């Protein structure tokens, strides 16, 4: 499942390609992938609009439109955006096709079909009056996507050890589950929670309320460092992205523990173990993460 570094990679690859392009037409093959509004309103909302740029928030990708509206995408398990020439054979499981004015198509495919797209109009006239309300997250409709509930970005300076302790320090959940809570720090999933905890030398199953100040401090340092490191190692050219059909990026390189069960720990050589913690599999080193 794409997490923050993978979504950020897609943004960096597609943003320069999409800026300034207009959406000529939309073909909605599977209307069910549109979470909001209805299929017809989605198409009517985006056709004729020009792309101003792309942003990422947590694991959400946003295509910003010049009129202030936006298309929001969440890939969930297997969602994928590919920008290709019209004559390029379509991926299996293609659900939405945006035709652009440069002759190319932006195609959304998703094998498992858990991913969703939203259209958020420029400014919802929530009061029903003609006067437009100021653009806070509620008024711009971000509540419909759930983005308004996201916690801080990992790189936000407010992600201090005190913030983490305040948000998670009283909870009877494992620290692994705490890191997965999108309402605390947004964008961390199963892969990077394992990597962050390995880098912080903390056992994933340790109860959040038992963490020491030294452990909170290590976490606060390792959260942005780890995410930044994997954004860099995930970097890929647009050509390679297209060649890999937008999917190769999932084979994130340089992972130290995730998916490495049984392999020697990169720090001490002890074979890495895996356990089910909070319903998710977790890989860790018994020696380094006590
Ligand atoms: Zn080790």
Coordinates of C-alpha atoms and ligand atoms in Angstrom, one line a residue:
X1 CA 0.0 0.0 0.0
X2 CA 1.5 3.3 -1.0
X3 CA 2.4 5.4 2.0
X4 CA 3.7 9.0 2.3
X5 CA 7.0 8.4 0.4
X6 CA 5.3 6.6 -2.5
X7 CA 2.5 9.1 -2.8
X8 CA 5.0 12.0 -2.7
X9 CA 7.0 10.2 -5.4
X10 CA 3.9 10.1 -7.6
X11 CA 3.3 13.8 -6.9
X12 CA 6.9 14.7 -7.9
X13 CA 6.7 12.7 -11.1
X14 CA 3.3 13.8 -12.3
X15 CA 3.2 17.5 -11.1
X16 CA 5.5 19.0 -13.7
X17 CA 3.7 16.9 -16.4
X18 CA 0.2 18.0 -15.4
X19 CA 0.7 21.7 -14.6
X20 CA -1.2 23.9 -17.1
X21 CA -3.0 21.0 -18.8
X22 CA -6.7 21.2 -19.2
X23 CA -9.0 18.2 -18.7
X24 CA -10.9 17.8 -21.9
X25 CA -13.1 14.9 -21.0
X26 CA -13.6 12.2 -18.3
X27 CA -14.5 8.6 -19.0
X28 CA -15.9 7.0 -15.8
X29 CA -15.6 3.3 -16.4
X30 CA -16.3 2.4 -12.7
X31 CA -18.4 5.1 -11.1
X32 CA -18.1 3.3 -7.8
X33 CA -14.5 4.6 -7.3
X34 CA -15.9 8.1 -7.0
X35 CA -16.6 8.7 -3.3
X36 CA -18.1 12.2 -3.8
X37 CA -20.1 13.8 -5.3
X38 CA -22.2 11.6 -7.7
X39 CA -20.7 10.4 -11.0
X40 CA -22.3 13.1 -13.1
X41 CA -21.4 15.9 -10.8
X42 CA -17.8 14.6 -10.6
X43 CA -17.5 14.7 -14.4
X44 CA -19.2 18.1 -14.7
X45 CA -17.0 19.5 -11.9
X46 CA -13.7 18.6 -13.5
X47 CA -14.2 18.8 -17.3
X48 CA -12.9 22.0 -18.8
X49 CA -10.7 22.8 -15.7
X50 CA -7.0 23.4 -15.9
X51 CA -4.5 21.8 -13.5
X52 CA -2.6 24.3 -11.3
X53 CA -0.5 21.8 -9.5
X54 CA -0.4 18.8 -7.2
X55 CA -0.2 18.6 -3.5
X56 CA 0.1 15.8 -1.0
X57 CA -1.4 15.6 2.5
X58 CA -0.7 12.4 4.4
X59 CA -1.4 9.6 1.9
X60 CA -3.9 11.8 0.0
X61 CA -2.9 13.1 -3.4
X62 CA -4.6 16.3 -4.6
X63 CA -4.8 17.6 -8.2
X64 CA -5.4 21.4 -7.7
X65 CA -7.5 23.1 -10.3
X66 CA -7.1 26.8 -11.3
X67 CA -10.6 27.7 -10.2
X68 CA -9.8 26.6 -6.6
X69 CA -11.5 23.2 -6.9
X70 CA -9.5 19.9 -6.5
X71 CA -9.5 16.3 -7.3
X72 CA -8.5 14.2 -4.3
X73 CA -7.2 10.7 -4.7
X74 CA -6.5 8.0 -2.1
X75 CA -4.7 4.9 -3.5
X76 CA -5.5 2.6 -0.5
X77 CA -4.0 -0.8 -1.5
X78 CA -3.4 -0.9 -5.2
X79 CA -4.6 2.5 -6.7
X80 CA -2.4 3.9 -9.4
X81 CA -2.2 7.0 -11.6
X82 CA -0.5 6.7 -14.9
X83 CA 0.0 9.5 -17.5
X84 CA 0.3 8.0 -21.0
X85 CA -0.3 8.6 -24.7
X86 CA -3.8 7.8 -25.9
X87 CA -2.7 4.8 -27.9
X88 CA -1.0 3.2 -25.0
X89 CA -2.9 -0.1 -24.1
X90 CA -4.9 0.4 -21.0
X91 CA -4.0 -1.3 -17.7
X92 CA -6.4 -4.0 -16.5
X93 CA -8.7 -2.5 -13.8
X94 CA -8.7 1.0 -15.3
X95 CA -11.6 2.9 -13.7
X96 CA -11.3 6.5 -14.7
X97 CA -9.7 8.2 -17.7
X98 CA -9.0 11.9 -17.8
X99 CA -8.3 13.1 -21.4
X100 CA -5.9 16.1 -21.4
X101 CA -5.5 18.9 -24.0
X102 CA -2.0 17.7 -24.8
X103 CA -3.3 14.5 -26.2
X104 CA -2.4 12.3 -23.3
X105 CA -4.5 10.5 -20.8
X106 CA -4.3 10.4 -17.0
X107 CA -5.6 7.0 -16.1
X108 CA -6.6 5.8 -12.6
X109 CA -6.4 2.0 -12.2
X110 CA -6.9 -0.1 -9.1
X111 CA -6.9 -3.8 -9.0
X112 CA -8.4 -4.2 -5.6
X113 CA -10.7 -1.2 -6.0
X114 CA -10.4 0.1 -2.4
X115 CA -9.0 3.5 -3.7
X116 CA -11.2 6.5 -4.0
X117 CA -11.5 9.8 -5.8
X118 CA -13.3 12.9 -4.7
X119 CA -14.1 16.2 -6.4
X120 CA -14.1 19.1 -4.0
X121 CA -15.5 22.3 -5.6
X122 CA -13.8 25.7 -5.3
X123 CA -15.8 26.8 -2.3
X124 CA -18.9 25.2 -1.0
X125 CA -21.6 27.7 -0.4
X126 CA -22.5 26.0 2.9
X127 CA -25.0 28.7 4.0
X128 CA -27.1 28.6 0.9
X129 CA -26.6 32.3 0.5
X130 CA -24.9 33.9 -2.5
X131 CA -22.0 35.2 -0.4
X132 CA -19.1 32.8 -0.4
X133 CA -17.7 31.8 2.9
X134 CA -14.0 32.0 3.8
X135 CA -11.9 29.0 2.8
X136 CA -11.4 26.9 5.9
X137 CA -11.1 23.2 5.6
X138 CA -14.8 22.6 6.4
X139 CA -16.0 25.2 4.0
X140 CA -13.8 23.9 1.2
X141 CA -15.4 20.5 1.7
X142 CA -12.3 18.7 2.9
X143 CA -14.4 17.1 5.6
X144 CA -16.0 14.9 2.9
X145 CA -12.6 13.3 2.2
X146 CA -11.6 12.9 5.8
X147 CA -8.6 15.0 5.3
X148 CA -9.7 17.5 7.9
X149 CA -9.1 14.8 10.5
X150 CA -5.5 14.3 9.6
X151 CA -2.7 15.0 12.1
X152 CA 0.5 16.8 11.5
X153 CA 2.8 16.1 8.5
X154 CA 6.0 14.2 9.6
X155 CA 8.1 17.2 8.6
X156 CA 6.0 19.7 10.6
X157 CA 8.2 21.3 13.3
X158 CA 5.4 20.8 15.8
X159 CA 6.0 17.0 15.7
X160 CA 8.1 17.2 18.9
X161 CA 8.6 14.5 21.5
X162 CA 6.1 16.4 23.7
X163 CA 3.5 16.4 20.9
X164 CA 3.9 12.6 20.5
X165 CA 3.8 12.0 24.2
X166 CA 0.7 14.2 24.6
X167 CA -1.1 12.4 21.8
X168 CA -0.1 8.9 22.5
X169 CA 1.4 8.7 26.0
X170 CA -1.8 7.8 27.7
X171 CA -3.1 5.3 25.3
X172 CA -3.3 1.5 25.9
X173 CA -2.2 0.7 22.4
X174 CA 1.1 -0.5 21.0
X175 CA 3.4 2.3 19.7
X176 CA 3.1 0.6 16.3
X177 CA -0.6 1.3 16.3
X178 CA 0.0 4.8 17.6
X179 CA 2.2 5.5 14.6
X180 CA -0.4 4.2 12.2
X181 CA -3.0 6.6 13.7
X182 CA -3.4 9.2 10.8
X183 CA -4.9 11.7 13.3
X184 CA -1.5 12.0 15.1
X185 CA 1.1 12.0 12.3
X186 CA -0.3 11.6 8.8
X187 CA 1.2 9.4 6.1
X188 CA 2.8 6.6 8.1
X189 CA 1.6 3.0 7.3
X190 CA 2.8 -0.5 7.9
X191 CA 6.1 -0.2 6.1
X192 CA 7.4 3.0 7.5
X193 CA 6.1 2.4 11.1
X194 CA 8.4 -0.7 11.1
X195 CA 11.3 1.3 9.7
X196 CA 10.8 4.3 12.1
X197 CA 10.6 1.9 15.1
X198 CA 13.8 0.1 14.0
X199 CA 15.6 3.4 13.6
X200 CA 14.3 4.4 17.1
X201 CA 15.3 1.1 18.7
X202 CA 11.8 0.6 20.0
X203 CA 9.9 -2.7 20.1
X204 CA 6.7 -2.3 18.0
X205 CA 4.5 -4.0 20.6
X206 CA 5.6 -1.8 23.4
X207 CA 2.6 -0.1 25.0
X208 CA 2.5 3.6 24.0
X209 CA 1.9 4.7 27.6
X210 CA 5.1 3.0 28.8
X211 CA 7.5 4.9 26.5
X212 CA 10.3 6.8 28.2
X213 CA 11.1 10.4 27.4
X214 CA 14.3 9.2 25.7
X215 CA 12.2 6.9 23.5
X216 CA 9.7 9.7 22.6
X217 CA 12.7 11.9 21.7
X218 CA 14.2 9.2 19.5
X219 CA 10.8 8.8 17.7
X220 CA 10.5 12.6 17.2
X221 CA 13.9 12.6 15.5
X222 CA 13.4 9.4 13.4
X223 CA 9.9 10.1 12.1
X224 CA 11.0 13.0 9.7
X225 CA 14.4 11.5 9.1
X226 CA 13.0 8.1 8.0
X227 CA 10.3 9.6 5.8
X228 CA 12.8 12.0 4.2
X229 CA 15.2 9.2 3.5
X230 CA 12.6 7.1 1.8
X231 CA 11.3 10.0 -0.2
X232 CA 14.8 10.4 -1.6
X233 CA 15.4 6.7 -2.2
X234 CA 12.0 6.4 -3.9
X235 CA 12.9 9.1 -6.5
X236 CA 12.3 8.0 -10.0
X237 CA 12.2 9.7 -13.4
X238 CA 9.0 10.2 -15.3
X239 CA 10.2 7.8 -18.0
X240 CA 10.9 5.0 -15.6
X241 CA 7.6 5.6 -13.9
X242 CA 5.8 5.1 -17.2
X243 CA 8.0 2.1 -18.0
X244 CA 7.1 0.5 -14.7
X245 CA 3.4 1.3 -15.5
X246 CA 3.4 3.4 -12.3
X247 CA 3.6 0.3 -10.2
X248 CA 7.3 -0.5 -9.8
X249 CA 7.6 2.2 -7.2
X250 CA 5.9 -0.1 -4.8
X251 CA 9.2 -2.1 -4.5
X252 CA 10.6 0.5 -2.3
X253 CA 14.4 0.0 -2.1
X254 CA 16.6 0.1 0.9
X255 CA 14.0 -1.1 3.4
X256 CA 15.9 -2.3 6.5
X257 CA 13.3 -4.4 8.3
X258 CA 10.0 -4.4 6.5
X259 CA 9.6 -7.5 4.4
X260 CA 12.9 -8.8 5.7
X261 CA 11.8 -11.4 8.2
X262 CA 14.5 -14.0 8.7
X263 CA 17.2 -11.8 7.2
X264 CA 20.1 -10.6 9.4
X265 CA 19.5 -7.3 11.2
X266 CA 21.5 -4.6 9.4
X267 CA 22.9 -3.4 12.7
X268 CA 23.7 -6.6 14.7
X269 CA 23.1 -9.5 12.3
X270 CA 20.5 -11.3 14.5
X271 CA 17.8 -12.8 12.2
X272 CA 14.8 -10.4 12.1
X273 CA 11.5 -11.6 13.6
X274 CA 7.9 -10.9 12.8
X275 CA 4.9 -10.7 15.1
X276 CA 1.3 -9.6 14.7
X277 CA 0.8 -6.4 16.5
X278 CA -2.6 -4.6 16.5
X279 CA -3.7 -6.8 13.7
X280 CA -0.8 -5.9 11.5
X281 CA 2.4 -7.8 10.8
X282 CA 5.5 -6.2 12.2
X283 CA 9.2 -7.0 11.6
X284 CA 11.8 -6.1 14.1
X285 CA 15.1 -7.1 15.7
X286 CA 14.8 -8.7 19.1
X287 CA 18.2 -7.5 20.1
X288 CA 18.1 -3.9 18.9
X289 CA 14.4 -3.2 19.8
X290 CA 13.8 -4.2 23.3
Ligands
LIG1 ZN1 19.7 -5.9 15.6

